[in-house]
GROMACS .gro file of N, CA and C in nm:
model
  459
    1MET      N    1  -1.904   0.018  -0.348
    1MET     CA    2  -1.823  -0.119  -0.455
    1MET      C    3  -1.898  -0.200  -0.369
    2ASP      N    4  -1.836  -0.291  -0.471
    2ASP     CA    5  -1.885  -0.452  -0.455
    2ASP      C    6  -1.890  -0.508  -0.330
    3ASP      N    7  -1.908  -0.620  -0.367
    3ASP     CA    8  -1.883  -0.728  -0.229
    3ASP      C    9  -1.783  -0.768  -0.217
    4ASP      N   10  -1.698  -0.869  -0.349
    4ASP     CA   11  -1.586  -0.909  -0.346
    4ASP      C   12  -1.455  -0.822  -0.334
    5PHE      N   13  -1.475  -0.737  -0.276
    5PHE     CA   14  -1.350  -0.599  -0.297
    5PHE      C   15  -1.402  -0.592  -0.085
    6GLU      N   16  -1.264  -0.603  -0.047
    6GLU     CA   17  -1.229  -0.608   0.102
    6GLU      C   18  -1.134  -0.556   0.128
    7TYR      N   19  -1.109  -0.526   0.171
    7TYR     CA   20  -0.969  -0.428   0.232
    7TYR      C   21  -1.001  -0.376   0.419
    8HIS      N   22  -0.927  -0.381   0.512
    8HIS     CA   23  -0.916  -0.354   0.586
    8HIS      C   24  -0.789  -0.237   0.631
    9LEU      N   25  -0.829  -0.141   0.641
    9LEU     CA   26  -0.775   0.008   0.678
    9LEU      C   27  -0.729  -0.025   0.803
   10LYS      N   28  -0.638  -0.036   0.943
   10LYS     CA   29  -0.579   0.007   1.013
   10LYS      C   30  -0.541   0.210   1.061
   11LEU      N   31  -0.524   0.210   1.170
   11LEU     CA   32  -0.482   0.372   1.193
   11LEU      C   33  -0.352   0.317   1.289
   12PRO      N   34  -0.245   0.429   1.326
   12PRO     CA   35  -0.160   0.332   1.438
   12PRO      C   36  -0.213   0.369   1.582
   13SER      N   37  -0.164   0.273   1.628
   13SER     CA   38  -0.245   0.313   1.769
   13SER      C   39  -0.159   0.441   1.874
   14SER      N   40  -0.050   0.479   1.807
   14SER     CA   41  -0.008   0.635   1.851
   14SER      C   42   0.049   0.694   1.711
   15PRO      N   43   0.085   0.791   1.676
   15PRO     CA   44   0.046   0.904   1.566
   15PRO      C   45   0.208   0.892   1.566
   16TYR      N   46   0.264   0.915   1.456
   16TYR     CA   47   0.420   0.912   1.391
   16TYR      C   48   0.461   0.916   1.476
   17SER      N   49   0.554   0.937   1.545
   17SER     CA   50   0.679   0.973   1.643
   17SER      C   51   0.794   0.964   1.615
   18ASP      N   52   0.834   0.919   1.512
   18ASP     CA   53   1.014   0.884   1.386
   18ASP      C   54   1.030   1.064   1.410
   19ALA      N   55   0.910   1.190   1.391
   19ALA     CA   56   1.036   1.295   1.365
   19ALA      C   57   1.078   1.333   1.458
   20SER      N   58   1.029   1.281   1.582
   20SER     CA   59   1.112   1.329   1.667
   20SER      C   60   1.302   1.264   1.707
   21LYS      N   61   1.322   1.186   1.616
   21LYS     CA   62   1.405   1.139   1.662
   21LYS      C   63   1.494   1.176   1.517
   22HIS      N   64   1.475   1.290   1.461
   22HIS     CA   65   1.497   1.362   1.362
   22HIS      C   66   1.551   1.505   1.404
   23SER      N   67   1.656   1.556   1.313
   23SER     CA   68   1.678   1.698   1.260
   23SER      C   69   1.563   1.782   1.176
   24LYS      N   70   1.544   1.884   1.144
   24LYS     CA   71   1.550   1.981   1.070
   24LYS      C   72   1.564   1.962   0.974
   25ALA      N   73   1.672   1.906   0.983
   25ALA     CA   74   1.758   1.914   0.890
   25ALA      C   75   1.760   1.803   0.796
   26ASP      N   76   1.790   1.645   0.874
   26ASP     CA   77   1.775   1.561   0.822
   26ASP      C   78   1.602   1.539   0.774
   27LEU      N   79   1.547   1.625   0.761
   27LEU     CA   80   1.418   1.555   0.699
   27LEU      C   81   1.377   1.659   0.590
   28ASN      N   82   1.531   1.771   0.540
   28ASN     CA   83   1.513   1.828   0.443
   28ASN      C   84   1.376   1.954   0.487
   29THR      N   85   1.326   1.968   0.602
   29THR     CA   86   1.194   2.056   0.574
   29THR      C   87   1.278   2.172   0.698
   30THR      N   88   1.149   2.279   0.685
   30THR     CA   89   1.103   2.351   0.789
   30THR      C   90   1.095   2.349   0.904
   31SER      N   91   0.964   2.249   0.944
   31SER     CA   92   0.895   2.217   1.040
   31SER      C   93   0.856   2.048   1.049
   32THR      N   94   0.892   1.983   1.146
   32THR     CA   95   0.850   1.836   1.199
   32THR      C   96   0.663   1.844   1.179
   33ASP      N   97   0.595   1.981   1.200
   33ASP     CA   98   0.396   1.960   1.233
   33ASP      C   99   0.396   1.902   1.067
   34CYS      N  100   0.498   1.896   0.942
   34CYS     CA  101   0.426   1.877   0.837
   34CYS      C  102   0.430   1.736   0.738
   35ILE      N  103   0.514   1.663   0.813
   35ILE     CA  104   0.519   1.521   0.872
   35ILE      C  105   0.395   1.462   0.862
   36LYS      N  106   0.390   1.321   0.740
   36LYS     CA  107   0.252   1.248   0.727
   36LYS      C  108   0.282   1.169   0.780
   37GLU      N  109   0.216   1.095   0.834
   37GLU     CA  110   0.183   0.909   0.878
   37GLU      C  111   0.190   0.831   0.722
   38PRO      N  112   0.315   0.766   0.708
   38PRO     CA  113   0.348   0.661   0.628
   38PRO      C  114   0.209   0.579   0.642
   39VAL      N  115   0.138   0.550   0.466
   39VAL     CA  116   0.095   0.450   0.470
   39VAL      C  117   0.139   0.296   0.376
   40VAL      N  118   0.155   0.160   0.482
   40VAL     CA  119   0.165   0.104   0.419
   40VAL      C  120   0.064  -0.006   0.327
   41ILE      N  121   0.098  -0.088   0.251
   41ILE     CA  122  -0.057  -0.095   0.168
   41ILE      C  123   0.001  -0.257   0.181
   42LEU      N  124  -0.076  -0.387   0.202
   42LEU     CA  125  -0.011  -0.544   0.247
   42LEU      C  126  -0.103  -0.595   0.150
   43LEU      N  127  -0.070  -0.651   0.037
   43LEU     CA  128  -0.060  -0.760  -0.051
   43LEU      C  129  -0.051  -0.860   0.001
   44GLY      N  130  -0.191  -0.951   0.042
   44GLY     CA  131  -0.110  -1.066   0.067
   44GLY      C  132  -0.132  -1.198   0.004
   45TRP      N  133  -0.081  -1.352   0.039
   45TRP     CA  134  -0.107  -1.398  -0.103
   45TRP      C  135  -0.203  -1.482  -0.134
   46MET      N  136  -0.194  -1.559  -0.209
   46MET     CA  137  -0.328  -1.636  -0.231
   46MET      C  138  -0.347  -1.731  -0.112
   47GLY      N  139  -0.472  -1.796  -0.068
   47GLY     CA  140  -0.571  -1.819   0.002
   47GLY      C  141  -0.488  -1.763   0.130
   48CYS      N  142  -0.447  -1.666   0.171
   48CYS     CA  143  -0.415  -1.587   0.303
   48CYS      C  144  -0.581  -1.552   0.394
   49ASN      N  145  -0.487  -1.504   0.457
   49ASN     CA  146  -0.629  -1.455   0.477
   49ASN      C  147  -0.598  -1.304   0.625
   50TYR      N  148  -0.666  -1.208   0.637
   50TYR     CA  149  -0.692  -1.146   0.702
   50TYR      C  150  -0.620  -1.147   0.881
   51LYS      N  151  -0.621  -1.213   0.927
   51LYS     CA  152  -0.543  -1.348   1.006
   51LYS      C  153  -0.399  -1.230   0.984
   52HIS      N  154  -0.380  -1.349   0.918
   52HIS     CA  155  -0.243  -1.419   0.875
   52HIS      C  156  -0.151  -1.179   0.835
   53LEU      N  157  -0.262  -1.178   0.761
   53LEU     CA  158  -0.157  -1.053   0.756
   53LEU      C  159  -0.152  -0.947   0.847
   54SER      N  160  -0.221  -1.002   1.009
   54SER     CA  161  -0.256  -0.874   1.118
   54SER      C  162  -0.113  -0.855   1.153
   55LYS      N  163  -0.033  -0.943   1.170
   55LYS     CA  164   0.137  -0.990   1.242
   55LYS      C  165   0.209  -0.851   1.216
   56TYR      N  166   0.181  -0.804   1.031
   56TYR     CA  167   0.272  -0.759   0.960
   56TYR      C  168   0.179  -0.612   0.950
   57SER      N  169   0.075  -0.579   0.959
   57SER     CA  170   0.002  -0.479   1.018
   57SER      C  171  -0.018  -0.430   1.102
   58GLU      N  172   0.027  -0.510   1.264
   58GLU     CA  173   0.045  -0.440   1.405
   58GLU      C  174   0.171  -0.363   1.405
   59PHE      N  175   0.297  -0.481   1.320
   59PHE     CA  176   0.403  -0.439   1.342
   59PHE      C  177   0.444  -0.295   1.276
   60TYR      N  178   0.344  -0.281   1.150
   60TYR     CA  179   0.389  -0.129   1.103
   60TYR      C  180   0.253  -0.032   1.200
   61GLU      N  181   0.154  -0.090   1.221
   61GLU     CA  182   0.088  -0.006   1.276
   61GLU      C  183   0.164   0.058   1.448
   62ALA      N  184   0.232  -0.033   1.483
   62ALA     CA  185   0.370   0.055   1.644
   62ALA      C  186   0.452   0.100   1.587
   63LYS      N  187   0.487   0.172   1.427
   63LYS     CA  188   0.592   0.198   1.407
   63LYS      C  189   0.525   0.340   1.346
   64GLY      N  190   0.414   0.399   1.352
   64GLY     CA  191   0.326   0.499   1.345
   64GLY      C  192   0.284   0.497   1.228
   65CYS      N  193   0.273   0.339   1.145
   65CYS     CA  194   0.210   0.362   1.008
   65CYS      C  195   0.011   0.331   0.954
   66VAL      N  196  -0.009   0.447   0.916
   66VAL     CA  197  -0.113   0.366   0.843
   66VAL      C  198  -0.123   0.241   0.812
   67THR      N  199  -0.204   0.101   0.816
   67THR     CA  200  -0.138   0.002   0.755
   67THR      C  201  -0.312  -0.006   0.647
   68ILE      N  202  -0.326  -0.094   0.473
   68ILE     CA  203  -0.445  -0.096   0.456
   68ILE      C  204  -0.364  -0.279   0.366
   69SER      N  205  -0.488  -0.348   0.405
   69SER     CA  206  -0.446  -0.483   0.411
   69SER      C  207  -0.498  -0.529   0.292
   70TYR      N  208  -0.495  -0.590   0.195
   70TYR     CA  209  -0.571  -0.615   0.056
   70TYR      C  210  -0.509  -0.808   0.019
   71ILE      N  211  -0.641  -0.872   0.013
   71ILE     CA  212  -0.655  -0.974  -0.026
   71ILE      C  213  -0.702  -1.067  -0.128
   72ALA      N  214  -0.608  -1.075  -0.264
   72ALA     CA  215  -0.721  -1.094  -0.383
   72ALA      C  216  -0.779  -1.246  -0.387
   73ALA      N  217  -0.878  -1.225  -0.440
   73ALA     CA  218  -1.002  -1.410  -0.399
   73ALA      C  219  -0.889  -1.452  -0.483
   74THR      N  220  -0.871  -1.624  -0.440
   74THR     CA  221  -0.829  -1.696  -0.546
   74THR      C  222  -0.833  -1.674  -0.716
   75SER      N  223  -0.949  -1.698  -0.689
   75SER     CA  224  -1.062  -1.680  -0.917
   75SER      C  225  -1.037  -1.526  -0.910
   76THR      N  226  -1.018  -1.413  -0.831
   76THR     CA  227  -0.920  -1.313  -0.894
   76THR      C  228  -0.819  -1.315  -0.967
   77ILE      N  229  -0.748  -1.343  -0.902
   77ILE     CA  230  -0.626  -1.376  -0.940
   77ILE      C  231  -0.574  -1.471  -1.044
   78LEU      N  232  -0.637  -1.599  -1.044
   78LEU     CA  233  -0.626  -1.723  -1.150
   78LEU      C  234  -0.735  -1.671  -1.315
   79PHE      N  235  -0.791  -1.640  -1.219
   79PHE     CA  236  -0.897  -1.647  -1.352
   79PHE      C  237  -0.952  -1.470  -1.371
   80SER      N  238  -0.971  -1.362  -1.325
   80SER     CA  239  -1.024  -1.253  -1.393
   80SER      C  240  -0.894  -1.153  -1.390
   81ARG      N  241  -0.852  -1.118  -1.507
   81ARG     CA  242  -0.729  -0.985  -1.510
   81ARG      C  243  -0.812  -0.902  -1.478
   82ALA      N  244  -0.919  -0.858  -1.509
   82ALA     CA  245  -1.020  -0.746  -1.545
   82ALA      C  246  -1.048  -0.711  -1.375
   83LYS      N  247  -1.095  -0.778  -1.314
   83LYS     CA  248  -1.120  -0.849  -1.204
   83LYS      C  249  -1.019  -0.716  -1.099
   84ALA      N  250  -0.912  -0.764  -1.142
   84ALA     CA  251  -0.784  -0.804  -1.077
   84ALA      C  252  -0.696  -0.591  -1.050
   85LYS      N  253  -0.741  -0.594  -1.233
   85LYS     CA  254  -0.679  -0.431  -1.228
   85LYS      C  255  -0.795  -0.323  -1.196
   86GLU      N  256  -0.913  -0.418  -1.219
   86GLU     CA  257  -1.016  -0.294  -1.081
   86GLU      C  258  -0.969  -0.317  -0.998
   87HIS      N  259  -0.962  -0.412  -0.847
   87HIS     CA  260  -0.916  -0.428  -0.746
   87HIS      C  261  -0.778  -0.307  -0.770
   88ALA      N  262  -0.749  -0.310  -0.793
   88ALA     CA  263  -0.583  -0.230  -0.808
   88ALA      C  264  -0.636  -0.117  -0.806
   89GLN      N  265  -0.748  -0.077  -0.912
   89GLN     CA  266  -0.754   0.043  -0.873
   89GLN      C  267  -0.862   0.104  -0.832
   90LYS      N  268  -0.943   0.021  -0.730
   90LYS     CA  269  -0.984   0.066  -0.610
   90LYS      C  270  -0.875   0.096  -0.499
   91ILE      N  271  -0.788  -0.018  -0.499
   91ILE     CA  272  -0.676   0.012  -0.391
   91ILE      C  273  -0.638   0.212  -0.434
   92LEU      N  274  -0.595   0.179  -0.503
   92LEU     CA  275  -0.558   0.334  -0.543
   92LEU      C  276  -0.629   0.421  -0.487
   93GLN      N  277  -0.833   0.446  -0.534
   93GLN     CA  278  -0.879   0.553  -0.484
   93GLN      C  279  -0.926   0.549  -0.317
   94LEU      N  280  -0.859   0.461  -0.334
   94LEU     CA  281  -0.876   0.463  -0.150
   94LEU      C  282  -0.745   0.551  -0.077
   95LEU      N  283  -0.704   0.546  -0.113
   95LEU     CA  284  -0.598   0.669  -0.099
   95LEU      C  285  -0.596   0.814  -0.101
   96ILE      N  286  -0.687   0.759  -0.256
   96ILE     CA  287  -0.758   0.976  -0.252
   96ILE      C  288  -0.854   1.002  -0.172
   97ASP      N  289  -0.965   0.868  -0.138
   97ASP     CA  290  -1.068   0.896  -0.092
   97ASP      C  291  -1.023   0.975   0.097
   98PHE      N  292  -0.938   0.876   0.108
   98PHE     CA  293  -0.895   0.889   0.268
   98PHE      C  294  -0.815   0.974   0.290
   99SER      N  295  -0.748   1.067   0.184
   99SER     CA  296  -0.684   1.147   0.212
   99SER      C  297  -0.530   1.179   0.239
  100TYR      N  298  -0.458   1.036   0.156
  100TYR     CA  299  -0.382   1.037   0.184
  100TYR      C  300  -0.282   1.035   0.065
  101GLU      N  301  -0.329   1.129   0.002
  101GLU     CA  302  -0.259   1.202  -0.117
  101GLU      C  303  -0.131   1.274  -0.112
  102ASP      N  304  -0.088   1.283   0.030
  102ASP     CA  305   0.049   1.376   0.044
  102ASP      C  306   0.101   1.278   0.160
  103ASN      N  307   0.066   1.101   0.181
  103ASN     CA  308   0.139   1.086   0.277
  103ASN      C  309   0.276   0.981   0.213
  104PRO      N  310   0.394   0.989   0.233
  104PRO     CA  311   0.454   0.873   0.164
  104PRO      C  312   0.393   0.718   0.131
  105ILE      N  313   0.383   0.631   0.060
  105ILE     CA  314   0.341   0.517   0.069
  105ILE      C  315   0.440   0.416   0.051
  106PHE      N  316   0.417   0.299   0.139
  106PHE     CA  317   0.544   0.223   0.086
  106PHE      C  318   0.403   0.054   0.067
  107PHE      N  319   0.510  -0.052   0.007
  107PHE     CA  320   0.412  -0.165  -0.051
  107PHE      C  321   0.469  -0.281   0.000
  108HIS      N  322   0.368  -0.396   0.103
  108HIS     CA  323   0.423  -0.448   0.154
  108HIS      C  324   0.386  -0.636   0.077
  109LEU      N  325   0.474  -0.673  -0.018
  109LEU     CA  326   0.358  -0.715  -0.069
  109LEU      C  327   0.367  -0.889  -0.070
  110PHE      N  328   0.317  -0.992  -0.139
  110PHE     CA  329   0.336  -1.180  -0.058
  110PHE      C  330   0.337  -1.224  -0.207
  111SER      N  331   0.400  -1.299  -0.212
  111SER     CA  332   0.366  -1.375  -0.322
  111SER      C  333   0.317  -1.387  -0.428
  112ASN      N  334   0.262  -1.425  -0.528
  112ASN     CA  335   0.186  -1.430  -0.688
  112ASN      C  336   0.082  -1.382  -0.666
  113GLY      N  337  -0.005  -1.357  -0.575
  113GLY     CA  338  -0.112  -1.310  -0.483
  113GLY      C  339  -0.079  -1.115  -0.521
  114GLY      N  340   0.027  -1.113  -0.417
  114GLY     CA  341   0.037  -0.980  -0.433
  114GLY      C  342   0.099  -0.918  -0.515
  115ALA      N  343   0.160  -1.003  -0.578
  115ALA     CA  344   0.234  -0.913  -0.738
  115ALA      C  345   0.166  -0.929  -0.811
  116ILE      N  346   0.091  -0.983  -0.855
  116ILE     CA  347  -0.026  -0.934  -0.961
  116ILE      C  348  -0.110  -0.816  -0.908
  117ILE      N  349  -0.190  -0.794  -0.811
  117ILE     CA  350  -0.229  -0.701  -0.839
  117ILE      C  351  -0.112  -0.540  -0.774
  118TYR      N  352  -0.017  -0.572  -0.756
  118TYR     CA  353   0.057  -0.502  -0.756
  118TYR      C  354   0.078  -0.468  -0.898
  119HIS      N  355   0.100  -0.550  -0.982
  119HIS     CA  356   0.178  -0.479  -1.149
  119HIS      C  357   0.095  -0.418  -1.201
  120HIS      N  358  -0.051  -0.449  -1.103
  120HIS     CA  359  -0.199  -0.357  -1.190
  120HIS      C  360  -0.190  -0.217  -1.131
  121ILE      N  361  -0.171  -0.230  -1.017
  121ILE     CA  362  -0.127  -0.078  -0.991
  121ILE      C  363  -0.003  -0.045  -1.032
  122SER      N  364   0.129  -0.115  -1.037
  122SER     CA  365   0.201   0.015  -1.102
  122SER      C  366   0.170   0.076  -1.253
  123SER      N  367   0.093  -0.009  -1.321
  123SER     CA  368   0.042  -0.006  -1.459
  123SER      C  369  -0.024   0.134  -1.448
  124LEU      N  370  -0.136   0.113  -1.350
  124LEU     CA  371  -0.191   0.231  -1.366
  124LEU      C  372  -0.133   0.337  -1.254
  125LEU      N  373  -0.038   0.364  -1.184
  125LEU     CA  374   0.028   0.472  -1.223
  125LEU      C  375   0.078   0.548  -1.336
  126GLY      N  376   0.102   0.465  -1.427
  126GLY     CA  377   0.191   0.484  -1.505
  126GLY      C  378   0.069   0.538  -1.599
  127ASN      N  379  -0.012   0.477  -1.615
  127ASN     CA  380  -0.108   0.548  -1.785
  127ASN      C  381  -0.274   0.598  -1.734
  128ALA      N  382  -0.272   0.556  -1.631
  128ALA     CA  383  -0.432   0.598  -1.578
  128ALA      C  384  -0.352   0.753  -1.451
  129SER      N  385  -0.457   0.880  -1.617
  129SER     CA  386  -0.395   1.023  -1.584
  129SER      C  387  -0.462   1.037  -1.406
  130GLU      N  388  -0.592   0.978  -1.369
  130GLU     CA  389  -0.626   0.977  -1.227
  130GLU      C  390  -0.550   0.958  -1.100
  131PHE      N  391  -0.467   0.881  -1.135
  131PHE     CA  392  -0.333   0.823  -1.017
  131PHE      C  393  -0.187   0.854  -1.096
  132LYS      N  394  -0.183   0.920  -1.123
  132LYS     CA  395  -0.016   0.977  -1.156
  132LYS      C  396   0.038   1.046  -1.070
  133HIS      N  397  -0.063   1.151  -1.017
  133HIS     CA  398   0.053   1.224  -0.971
  133HIS      C  399   0.026   1.135  -0.811
  134LEU      N  400  -0.027   1.016  -0.773
  134LEU     CA  401   0.064   0.923  -0.633
  134LEU      C  402   0.160   0.865  -0.675
  135LYS      N  403   0.230   0.884  -0.818
  135LYS     CA  404   0.333   0.791  -0.853
  135LYS      C  405   0.475   0.818  -0.735
  136ASN      N  406   0.489   0.967  -0.707
  136ASN     CA  407   0.621   1.015  -0.641
  136ASN      C  408   0.605   0.994  -0.507
  137LEU      N  409   0.477   0.946  -0.455
  137LEU     CA  410   0.412   0.962  -0.325
  137LEU      C  411   0.515   0.795  -0.280
  138PHE      N  412   0.506   0.698  -0.381
  138PHE     CA  413   0.537   0.585  -0.361
  138PHE      C  414   0.719   0.555  -0.287
  139LYS      N  415   0.741   0.517  -0.181
  139LYS     CA  416   0.889   0.493  -0.143
  139LYS      C  417   0.949   0.378  -0.113
  140SER      N  418   0.901   0.303  -0.139
  140SER     CA  419   0.966   0.148  -0.120
  140SER      C  420   0.873   0.059  -0.090
  141LEU      N  421   0.919  -0.075  -0.221
  141LEU     CA  422   0.815  -0.181  -0.178
  141LEU      C  423   0.877  -0.329  -0.154
  142LYS      N  424   0.856  -0.379  -0.071
  142LYS     CA  425   0.915  -0.525   0.011
  142LYS      C  426   0.866  -0.563  -0.070
  143VAL      N  427   0.989  -0.711  -0.110
  143VAL     CA  428   0.884  -0.833  -0.186
  143VAL      C  429   0.882  -0.884  -0.119
  144GLN      N  430   0.788  -1.032  -0.101
  144GLN     CA  431   0.878  -1.134  -0.044
  144GLN      C  432   0.773  -1.273  -0.057
  145SER      N  433   0.914  -1.381  -0.096
  145SER     CA  434   0.805  -1.487  -0.107
  145SER      C  435   0.812  -1.536  -0.191
  146PHE      N  436   0.841  -1.450  -0.331
  146PHE     CA  437   0.891  -1.469  -0.434
  146PHE      C  438   1.006  -1.408  -0.602
  147LYS      N  439   1.062  -1.452  -0.628
  147LYS     CA  440   1.170  -1.295  -0.722
  147LYS      C  441   1.074  -1.237  -0.774
  148PRO      N  442   1.083  -1.157  -0.788
  148PRO     CA  443   0.987  -1.052  -0.886
  148PRO      C  444   1.161  -1.005  -0.990
  149ARG      N  445   1.037  -0.934  -1.076
  149ARG     CA  446   1.139  -0.864  -1.232
  149ARG      C  447   1.137  -0.753  -1.184
  150ILE      N  448   1.258  -0.690  -1.199
  150ILE     CA  449   1.239  -0.574  -1.201
  150ILE      C  450   1.154  -0.446  -1.305
  151CYS      N  451   1.053  -0.352  -1.208
  151CYS     CA  452   1.006  -0.248  -1.274
  151CYS      C  453   1.037  -0.151  -1.267
  152VAL      N  454   1.105  -0.053  -1.298
  152VAL     CA  455   1.067   0.106  -1.246
  152VAL      C  456   0.982   0.169  -1.250
  153LEU      N  457   0.876   0.224  -1.184
  153LEU     CA  458   0.752   0.357  -1.198
  153LEU      C  459   0.833   0.463  -1.271
   0.00000   0.00000   0.00000
């Protein structure tokens, strides 16, 4: 991994516990044992630091979610489309490397910094054969601090 790609992966303080609140019929499955912890990918804004994202990460962790936080450097966002795409690819590769290929995936992105990285992620999901299998795992997109153009995966 190169020196300028940094991410924070945090595990929940307690296992995913929402399964106990649902009946098997609600979950459309035969066993609650197969419920995987949701993974929330937080994509920070330009000028953000991990201290800023930690309150969001802590919120999701308290709900039983794994969190992956990533903040692109301002220079990556403004001047290097190739590096932004490379980092988007590395974020998707983390899901495979940490065996989150069967977990529900949620994105929470902030401002233009998060949106630019998410743009590359959604492009890779549609076009890169090594990531197409992840496409159906994405369950939700939370957008904060900008008006997105709607893009259907």
